[in-house]
PDB file of C-alpha atoms in Angstrom:
ATOM      1  CA  MET Y 268       7.371  25.907 -24.848  1.00 76.00           C
ATOM      2  CA  ILE Y 269       4.391  28.029 -23.841  1.00 84.00           C
ATOM      3  CA  ILE Y 270       5.625  30.669 -21.423  1.00 89.00           C
ATOM      4  CA  PRO Y 271       2.421  31.267 -19.336  1.00 90.00           C
ATOM      5  CA  ILE Y 272       1.876  27.536 -18.745  1.00 90.00           C
ATOM      6  CA  ASP Y 273       5.532  27.203 -17.772  1.00 90.00           C
ATOM      7  CA  LEU Y 274       5.258  30.061 -15.302  1.00 92.00           C
ATOM      8  CA  ILE Y 275       2.081  28.668 -13.719  1.00 93.00           C
ATOM      9  CA  LEU Y 276       3.506  25.142 -13.428  1.00 92.00           C
ATOM     10  CA  LEU Y 277       6.867  26.249 -12.034  1.00 93.00           C
ATOM     11  CA  SER Y 278       5.309  28.600  -9.473  1.00 94.00           C
ATOM     12  CA  LEU Y 279       2.961  25.794  -8.373  1.00 94.00           C
ATOM     13  CA  VAL Y 280       5.971  23.471  -8.056  1.00 94.00           C
ATOM     14  CA  VAL Y 281       7.780  26.000  -5.846  1.00 95.00           C
ATOM     15  CA  VAL Y 282       4.691  26.542  -3.679  1.00 95.00           C
ATOM     16  CA  LEU Y 283       4.139  22.784  -3.274  1.00 94.00           C
ATOM     17  CA  ALA Y 284       7.786  22.175  -2.359  1.00 94.00           C
ATOM     18  CA  ILE Y 285       7.752  24.908   0.302  1.00 95.00           C
ATOM     19  CA  VAL Y 286       4.454  23.682   1.769  1.00 94.00           C
ATOM     20  CA  ALA Y 287       5.661  20.052   1.749  1.00 92.00           C
ATOM     21  CA  ILE Y 288       8.674  20.841   3.937  1.00 91.00           C
ATOM     22  CA  THR Y 289       6.800  23.116   6.329  1.00 92.00           C
ATOM     23  CA  VAL Y 290       3.639  21.068   6.980  1.00 91.00           C
ATOM     24  CA  ARG Y 291       3.578  19.109  10.272  1.00 90.00           C
ATOM     25  CA  ASP Y 292       1.284  16.284   9.127  1.00 90.00           C
ATOM     26  CA  LEU Y 293       3.572  13.739   7.482  1.00 91.00           C
ATOM     27  CA  LEU Y 294       0.761  12.131   5.454  1.00 92.00           C
ATOM     28  CA  SER Y 295      -0.042  15.550   4.002  1.00 93.00           C
ATOM     29  CA  ALA Y 296       3.663  16.003   3.252  1.00 93.00           C
ATOM     30  CA  ILE Y 297       3.706  12.717   1.334  1.00 93.00           C
ATOM     31  CA  MET Y 298       0.617  13.683  -0.649  1.00 93.00           C
ATOM     32  CA  LEU Y 299       2.124  17.104  -1.416  1.00 94.00           C
ATOM     33  CA  LEU Y 300       5.332  15.428  -2.607  1.00 94.00           C
ATOM     34  CA  SER Y 301       3.221  13.209  -4.870  1.00 94.00           C
ATOM     35  CA  ALA Y 302       1.504  16.266  -6.330  1.00 94.00           C
ATOM     36  CA  TYR Y 303       4.935  17.897  -6.685  1.00 94.00           C
ATOM     37  CA  SER Y 304       6.190  14.901  -8.671  1.00 94.00           C
ATOM     38  CA  PHE Y 305       3.130  14.965 -10.907  1.00 93.00           C
ATOM     39  CA  LEU Y 306       3.550  18.675 -11.607  1.00 93.00           C
ATOM     40  CA  MET Y 307       7.237  18.084 -12.314  1.00 93.00           C
ATOM     41  CA  ALA Y 308       6.178  15.417 -14.827  1.00 93.00           C
ATOM     42  CA  MET Y 309       3.974  18.020 -16.504  1.00 92.00           C
ATOM     43  CA  VAL Y 310       6.907  20.429 -16.561  1.00 92.00           C
ATOM     44  CA  TRP Y 311       9.046  17.749 -18.250  1.00 92.00           C
ATOM     45  CA  VAL Y 312       6.334  17.156 -20.859  1.00 92.00           C
ATOM     46  CA  GLU Y 313       6.202  20.904 -21.417  1.00 90.00           C
ATOM     47  CA  MET Y 314       9.952  20.820 -22.046  1.00 89.00           C
ATOM     48  CA  HIS Y 315       9.411  18.033 -24.665  1.00 89.00           C
ATOM     49  CA  SER Y 316      11.201  15.430 -22.564  1.00 89.00           C
ATOM     50  CA  VAL Y 317       8.539  12.726 -22.519  1.00 89.00           C
ATOM     51  CA  ASP Y 318      10.860   9.963 -21.358  1.00 89.00           C
ATOM     52  CA  VAL Y 319      11.907  11.793 -18.206  1.00 91.00           C
ATOM     53  CA  ALA Y 320       8.268  12.752 -17.595  1.00 91.00           C
ATOM     54  CA  PHE Y 321       7.312   9.078 -17.858  1.00 89.00           C
ATOM     55  CA  THR Y 322       9.895   8.100 -15.271  1.00 90.00           C
ATOM     56  CA  GLU Y 323       8.896  10.946 -12.977  1.00 91.00           C
ATOM     57  CA  ALA Y 324       5.200  10.026 -13.137  1.00 90.00           C
ATOM     58  CA  ALA Y 325       5.825   6.299 -12.632  1.00 90.00           C
ATOM     59  CA  VAL Y 326       8.498   6.468  -9.934  1.00 91.00           C
ATOM     60  CA  GLY Y 327       7.972   9.831  -8.269  1.00 89.00           C
ATOM     61  CA  ALA Y 328       4.193  10.040  -8.198  1.00 88.00           C
ATOM     62  CA  GLY Y 329       3.455   6.294  -8.113  1.00 86.00           C
ATOM     63  CA  ALA Y 330       5.995   4.032  -6.489  1.00 89.00           C
ATOM     64  CA  SER Y 331       7.767   6.386  -4.095  1.00 91.00           C
ATOM     65  CA  THR Y 332       4.435   7.608  -2.684  1.00 91.00           C
ATOM     66  CA  ALA Y 333       3.460   4.031  -1.871  1.00 89.00           C
ATOM     67  CA  PHE Y 334       6.891   3.423  -0.307  1.00 90.00           C
ATOM     68  CA  LEU Y 335       6.666   6.577   1.802  1.00 91.00           C
ATOM     69  CA  ILE Y 336       3.168   5.668   3.012  1.00 89.00           C
ATOM     70  CA  ALA Y 337       4.351   2.155   3.869  1.00 87.00           C
ATOM     71  CA  ALA Y 338       7.266   3.684   5.770  1.00 88.00           C
ATOM     72  CA  LEU Y 339       4.924   6.146   7.491  1.00 89.00           C
ATOM     73  CA  SER Y 340       2.743   3.266   8.690  1.00 84.00           C
ATOM     74  CA  ARG Y 341       5.684   2.139  10.884  1.00 83.00           C
ATOM     75  CA  THR Y 342       6.139   5.497  12.605  1.00 84.00           C
ATOM     76  CA  VAL Y 343       3.963   8.332  13.972  1.00 85.00           C
ATOM     77  CA  ARG Y 344       1.917  10.554  11.727  1.00 84.00           C
ATOM     78  CA  TRP Y 345       2.563  13.944  13.348  1.00 84.00           C
ATOM     79  CA  GLU Y 346       5.959  15.596  13.412  1.00 80.00           C
ATOM     80  CA  LYS Y 347       7.126  16.722  16.869  1.00 80.00           C
ATOM     81  CA  LYS Y 348       7.872  20.376  17.539  1.00 73.00           C
TER      82      LYS Y 348
ATOM     83  CA  MET B 290      -2.557   4.972   9.715  1.00 42.00           C
ATOM     84  CA  ASN B 291      -2.061   4.451  13.420  1.00 43.00           C
ATOM     85  CA  THR B 292      -4.665   7.065  14.241  1.00 42.00           C
ATOM     86  CA  GLU B 293      -7.200   5.478  11.898  1.00 44.00           C
ATOM     87  CA  LYS B 294      -6.690   2.108  13.532  1.00 43.00           C
ATOM     88  CA  SER B 295      -7.164   3.529  17.000  1.00 41.00           C
ATOM     89  CA  GLU B 296     -10.324   5.329  15.879  1.00 41.00           C
ATOM     90  CA  THR B 297     -11.999   2.287  14.419  1.00 40.00           C
ATOM     91  CA  GLY B 298     -10.703   0.021  17.160  1.00 41.00           C
ATOM     92  CA  GLU B 299     -11.836  -3.595  16.921  1.00 42.00           C
ATOM     93  CA  GLY B 300      -8.409  -4.487  15.436  1.00 45.00           C
ATOM     94  CA  LYS B 301      -9.893  -4.923  11.974  1.00 47.00           C
ATOM     95  CA  LYS B 302      -7.254  -5.750   9.380  1.00 52.00           C
ATOM     96  CA  ARG B 303      -9.031  -4.042   6.485  1.00 54.00           C
ATOM     97  CA  SER B 304     -12.347  -2.418   5.807  1.00 60.00           C
ATOM     98  CA  GLY B 305     -13.138  -4.183   2.527  1.00 72.00           C
ATOM     99  CA  ASP B 306     -14.490  -1.158   0.718  1.00 81.00           C
ATOM    100  CA  VAL B 307     -16.447  -2.332  -2.322  1.00 87.00           C
ATOM    101  CA  ILE B 308     -15.567   0.685  -4.495  1.00 89.00           C
ATOM    102  CA  VAL B 309     -11.831   0.371  -3.886  1.00 87.00           C
ATOM    103  CA  GLU B 310     -11.861  -3.384  -4.465  1.00 88.00           C
ATOM    104  CA  THR B 311     -13.945  -3.209  -7.651  1.00 90.00           C
ATOM    105  CA  VAL B 312     -11.994  -0.319  -9.164  1.00 91.00           C
ATOM    106  CA  SER B 313      -8.638  -1.941  -8.468  1.00 90.00           C
ATOM    107  CA  ARG B 314      -9.851  -5.310  -9.751  1.00 90.00           C
ATOM    108  CA  VAL B 315     -10.976  -3.683 -13.006  1.00 92.00           C
ATOM    109  CA  MET B 316      -7.914  -1.449 -13.382  1.00 92.00           C
ATOM    110  CA  VAL B 317      -5.104  -3.899 -12.617  1.00 92.00           C
ATOM    111  CA  PRO B 318      -5.252  -5.866 -15.934  1.00 94.00           C
ATOM    112  CA  PHE B 319      -5.214  -2.625 -17.920  1.00 95.00           C
ATOM    113  CA  ILE B 320      -2.282  -1.291 -15.895  1.00 93.00           C
ATOM    114  CA  GLN B 321      -0.372  -4.521 -16.542  1.00 94.00           C
ATOM    115  CA  LEU B 322      -1.200  -4.437 -20.264  1.00 95.00           C
ATOM    116  CA  PHE B 323       0.008  -0.836 -20.401  1.00 92.00           C
ATOM    117  CA  ALA B 324       3.205  -1.872 -18.604  1.00 92.00           C
ATOM    118  CA  LEU B 325       3.847  -4.580 -21.210  1.00 92.00           C
ATOM    119  CA  TYR B 326       3.196  -2.022 -23.974  1.00 92.00           C
ATOM    120  CA  VAL B 327       5.673   0.383 -22.397  1.00 91.00           C
ATOM    121  CA  ILE B 328       8.317  -2.349 -22.110  1.00 91.00           C
ATOM    122  CA  MET B 329       7.933  -3.535 -25.707  1.00 89.00           C
ATOM    123  CA  HIS B 330       7.875  -0.022 -27.205  1.00 87.00           C
ATOM    124  CA  GLY B 331      10.802   1.241 -25.184  1.00 80.00           C
ATOM    125  CA  SER B 332      13.206   0.928 -28.102  1.00 78.00           C
ATOM    126  CA  SER B 333      11.120   3.050 -30.488  1.00 79.00           C
ATOM    127  CA  GLY B 334       9.467   5.616 -28.247  1.00 80.00           C
ATOM    128  CA  PRO B 335       9.202   6.948 -24.717  1.00 83.00           C
ATOM    129  CA  GLY B 336       9.312   4.296 -22.060  1.00 80.00           C
ATOM    130  CA  GLY B 337      11.478   1.270 -21.597  1.00 84.00           C
ATOM    131  CA  GLY B 338      12.251  -1.568 -19.253  1.00 86.00           C
ATOM    132  CA  PHE B 339      12.618   0.552 -16.137  1.00 90.00           C
ATOM    133  CA  GLN B 340       9.390   2.515 -16.533  1.00 91.00           C
ATOM    134  CA  GLY B 341       7.377  -0.529 -17.592  1.00 92.00           C
ATOM    135  CA  GLY B 342       8.770  -2.527 -14.697  1.00 92.00           C
ATOM    136  CA  VAL B 343       7.841   0.215 -12.247  1.00 92.00           C
ATOM    137  CA  ILE B 344       4.289   0.313 -13.645  1.00 92.00           C
ATOM    138  CA  PHE B 345       4.013  -3.482 -13.432  1.00 92.00           C
ATOM    139  CA  GLY B 346       5.252  -3.452  -9.832  1.00 91.00           C
ATOM    140  CA  ALA B 347       2.879  -0.603  -8.994  1.00 91.00           C
ATOM    141  CA  SER B 348      -0.034  -2.750 -10.186  1.00 91.00           C
ATOM    142  CA  PHE B 349       0.916  -5.385  -7.584  1.00 89.00           C
ATOM    143  CA  VAL B 350       1.247  -2.658  -4.974  1.00 88.00           C
ATOM    144  CA  LEU B 351      -2.266  -1.431  -5.837  1.00 88.00           C
ATOM    145  CA  LEU B 352      -3.612  -4.989  -5.602  1.00 86.00           C
ATOM    146  CA  VAL B 353      -2.039  -5.474  -2.180  1.00 85.00           C
ATOM    147  CA  ILE B 354      -3.264  -2.094  -0.888  1.00 83.00           C
ATOM    148  CA  ALA B 355      -6.819  -2.826  -2.015  1.00 84.00           C
ATOM    149  CA  PHE B 356      -7.119  -6.413  -0.812  1.00 81.00           C
ATOM    150  CA  GLY B 357      -5.103  -6.263   2.385  1.00 74.00           C
ATOM    151  CA  ILE B 358      -1.494  -7.066   3.112  1.00 70.00           C
ATOM    152  CA  VAL B 359      -2.237 -10.188   5.152  1.00 68.00           C
ATOM    153  CA  ASN B 360      -3.079 -12.570   2.324  1.00 67.00           C
ATOM    154  CA  ALA B 361      -0.349 -11.245   0.036  1.00 68.00           C
ATOM    155  CA  GLY B 362       2.329 -13.436   1.599  1.00 68.00           C
ATOM    156  CA  ASP B 363       0.865 -16.546  -0.002  1.00 72.00           C
ATOM    157  CA  ARG B 364       0.457 -14.894  -3.418  1.00 75.00           C
ATOM    158  CA  PHE B 365       3.898 -13.284  -3.616  1.00 79.00           C
ATOM    159  CA  PRO B 366       6.402 -15.418  -1.700  1.00 82.00           C
ATOM    160  CA  GLU B 367       9.828 -13.894  -1.180  1.00 83.00           C
ATOM    161  CA  ALA B 368      11.609 -16.823  -2.837  1.00 87.00           C
ATOM    162  CA  VAL B 369       9.691 -16.273  -6.094  1.00 88.00           C
ATOM    163  CA  ASN B 370      10.516 -12.563  -6.075  1.00 87.00           C
ATOM    164  CA  THR B 371      14.194 -13.303  -5.467  1.00 90.00           C
ATOM    165  CA  ALA B 372      14.189 -15.812  -8.335  1.00 92.00           C
ATOM    166  CA  LEU B 373      12.450 -13.253 -10.589  1.00 90.00           C
ATOM    167  CA  PHE B 374      14.901 -10.453 -10.061  1.00 87.00           C
ATOM    168  CA  SER B 375      17.834 -12.825 -10.470  1.00 92.00           C
ATOM    169  CA  THR B 376      16.224 -14.037 -13.717  1.00 93.00           C
ATOM    170  CA  GLY B 377      16.062 -10.484 -15.056  1.00 92.00           C
ATOM    171  CA  VAL B 378      19.744  -9.863 -14.325  1.00 93.00           C
ATOM    172  CA  TYR B 379      20.650 -13.208 -15.908  1.00 93.00           C
ATOM    173  CA  ILE B 380      18.644 -12.335 -19.064  1.00 92.00           C
ATOM    174  CA  TYR B 381      20.499  -9.029 -19.321  1.00 91.00           C
ATOM    175  CA  ALA B 382      23.936 -10.540 -18.745  1.00 92.00           C
ATOM    176  CA  GLY B 383      23.143 -13.606 -20.848  1.00 90.00           C
ATOM    177  CA  VAL B 384      22.098 -11.623 -23.923  1.00 89.00           C
ATOM    178  CA  GLY B 385      25.197  -9.500 -23.519  1.00 88.00           C
ATOM    179  CA  LEU B 386      27.459 -12.538 -23.302  1.00 88.00           C
ATOM    180  CA  LEU B 387      25.617 -14.247 -26.164  1.00 86.00           C
ATOM    181  CA  CYS B 388      26.648 -11.376 -28.428  1.00 85.00           C
ATOM    182  CA  ILE B 389      30.310 -12.129 -27.679  1.00 86.00           C
ATOM    183  CA  ILE B 390      29.823 -15.899 -27.977  1.00 86.00           C
ATOM    184  CA  CYS B 391      27.864 -15.774 -31.269  1.00 83.00           C
ATOM    185  CA  SER B 392      30.508 -13.595 -32.926  1.00 80.00           C
ATOM    186  CA  PHE B 393      33.405 -15.689 -31.521  1.00 81.00           C
ATOM    187  CA  GLY B 394      34.790 -12.768 -29.594  1.00 75.00           C
ATOM    188  CA  ALA B 395      34.702 -10.279 -32.452  1.00 77.00           C
ATOM    189  CA  ALA B 396      31.823  -8.115 -31.162  1.00 78.00           C
ATOM    190  CA  GLN B 397      31.551  -6.170 -27.929  1.00 80.00           C
ATOM    191  CA  TYR B 398      29.367  -6.970 -24.945  1.00 83.00           C
ATOM    192  CA  LEU B 399      25.694  -6.146 -25.779  1.00 79.00           C
ATOM    193  CA  ASN B 400      26.447  -5.608 -29.489  1.00 80.00           C
ATOM    194  CA  TYR B 401      23.046  -7.011 -30.520  1.00 80.00           C
ATOM    195  CA  GLY B 402      23.688  -7.107 -34.240  1.00 78.00           C
ATOM    196  CA  PHE B 403      25.854 -10.222 -33.933  1.00 79.00           C
ATOM    197  CA  LEU B 404      23.216 -12.387 -32.244  1.00 79.00           C
ATOM    198  CA  SER B 405      22.707 -15.484 -34.412  1.00 78.00           C
ATOM    199  CA  LEU B 406      19.023 -14.980 -35.189  1.00 78.00           C
ATOM    200  CA  PRO B 407      17.595 -15.745 -38.661  1.00 81.00           C
ATOM    201  CA  VAL B 408      16.758 -12.097 -39.454  1.00 81.00           C
ATOM    202  CA  HIS B 409      18.548  -9.036 -40.800  1.00 82.00           C
ATOM    203  CA  PHE B 410      21.197  -7.116 -38.906  1.00 79.00           C
ATOM    204  CA  GLU B 411      18.932  -4.201 -37.961  1.00 80.00           C
ATOM    205  CA  GLU B 412      16.086  -6.491 -36.881  1.00 83.00           C
ATOM    206  CA  ARG B 413      18.533  -8.429 -34.723  1.00 83.00           C
ATOM    207  CA  ARG B 414      19.557  -5.165 -33.109  1.00 83.00           C
ATOM    208  CA  ALA B 415      15.910  -4.280 -32.340  1.00 83.00           C
ATOM    209  CA  LEU B 416      15.161  -7.783 -31.023  1.00 85.00           C
ATOM    210  CA  GLY B 417      18.236  -7.774 -28.796  1.00 85.00           C
ATOM    211  CA  MET B 418      17.174  -4.415 -27.380  1.00 86.00           C
ATOM    212  CA  ASP B 419      13.740  -5.876 -26.623  1.00 87.00           C
ATOM    213  CA  PHE B 420      15.299  -8.861 -24.799  1.00 88.00           C
ATOM    214  CA  ILE B 421      17.343  -6.468 -22.681  1.00 90.00           C
ATOM    215  CA  GLU B 422      14.237  -4.419 -21.897  1.00 90.00           C
ATOM    216  CA  ILE B 423      12.363  -7.552 -20.830  1.00 91.00           C
ATOM    217  CA  GLY B 424      15.180  -8.474 -18.444  1.00 92.00           C
ATOM    218  CA  VAL B 425      15.290  -4.977 -16.948  1.00 92.00           C
ATOM    219  CA  GLY B 426      11.496  -4.952 -16.639  1.00 92.00           C
ATOM    220  CA  ILE B 427      11.351  -8.279 -14.774  1.00 93.00           C
ATOM    221  CA  THR B 428      14.061  -7.165 -12.347  1.00 94.00           C
ATOM    222  CA  VAL B 429      12.522  -3.762 -11.639  1.00 93.00           C
ATOM    223  CA  MET B 430       9.039  -5.251 -11.232  1.00 92.00           C
ATOM    224  CA  ALA B 431      10.207  -7.797  -8.663  1.00 92.00           C
ATOM    225  CA  VAL B 432      12.341  -5.283  -6.768  1.00 92.00           C
ATOM    226  CA  ILE B 433       9.541  -2.678  -6.557  1.00 91.00           C
ATOM    227  CA  ALA B 434       7.082  -5.293  -5.284  1.00 89.00           C
ATOM    228  CA  GLU B 435       9.609  -6.719  -2.828  1.00 88.00           C
ATOM    229  CA  ILE B 436      10.567  -3.312  -1.373  1.00 88.00           C
ATOM    230  CA  PHE B 437       6.902  -2.485  -0.769  1.00 87.00           C
ATOM    231  CA  PHE B 438       6.115  -5.896   0.751  1.00 85.00           C
ATOM    232  CA  ASN B 439       9.091  -5.713   3.091  1.00 84.00           C
ATOM    233  CA  LEU B 440       8.113  -2.224   4.223  1.00 83.00           C
ATOM    234  CA  ALA B 441       4.511  -3.260   4.840  1.00 79.00           C
ATOM    235  CA  TRP B 442       4.980  -6.763   6.254  1.00 71.00           C
ATOM    236  CA  LYS B 443       7.256  -5.717   9.097  1.00 60.00           C
ATOM    237  CA  LYS B 444       4.305  -3.833  10.592  1.00 50.00           C
ATOM    238  CA  GLU B 445       2.136  -6.940  10.641  1.00 54.00           C
ATOM    239  CA  GLU B 446       4.908  -8.897  12.367  1.00 56.00           C
ATOM    240  CA  ASP B 447       5.322  -6.193  15.007  1.00 57.00           C
ATOM    241  CA  GLU B 448       1.596  -6.165  15.670  1.00 57.00           C
ATOM    242  CA  GLY B 449       1.599  -9.929  15.988  1.00 54.00           C
ATOM    243  CA  GLU B 450       4.245  -9.711  18.715  1.00 50.00           C
ATOM    244  CA  GLU B 451       2.282  -7.106  20.660  1.00 44.00           C
TER     245      GLU B 451
END
């Protein structure tokens, strides 16, 4: 483990998670969740857990983003106040 | 997506962007080859049936996103997807039961070493693991594609009613 890279990645993950639940545009929230999953995959690789990182990149950043966009296409894009 | 449709108006189903279509047409065979690699090397490295199946299903999702959801119903009928994910489960359960049958009840379920293949014990174990991974991969691929198609097709049906 390389401590500075860990700190940068984990702080970016926290920032992305907070922004993803506060943003009002749902498409932006989905894209931020995708970036969050990708950064989590990098964190898993950093922790030498390549198998979990593989699953996170394939399911979290790939498939679930497509599912969420397909679900978003059946509702409105902007969250109400 | 609703806002984009109202901006362009005209009720166009898809734009037909040449960059998106060309890139996805070039990338999809490589994605599928990588998915097969991940499935077959799941027993000896990172990856496995689930991850490979998700990548294989994601290649179909990319194809459908790039070329429009309307024509996808003819290419991927629901009956074929249902048959595929049943086939994967049957491969998994069948290999597991075959281990019991081939050893006349002496071995456990999914104890691959007792499959009656003309190779050594350890090779039989590796081959049995690969069969299991193929079954898991087929099931996950069909389920991922089917979930996405169901989510996306309902919209087309609703628009047709309006």
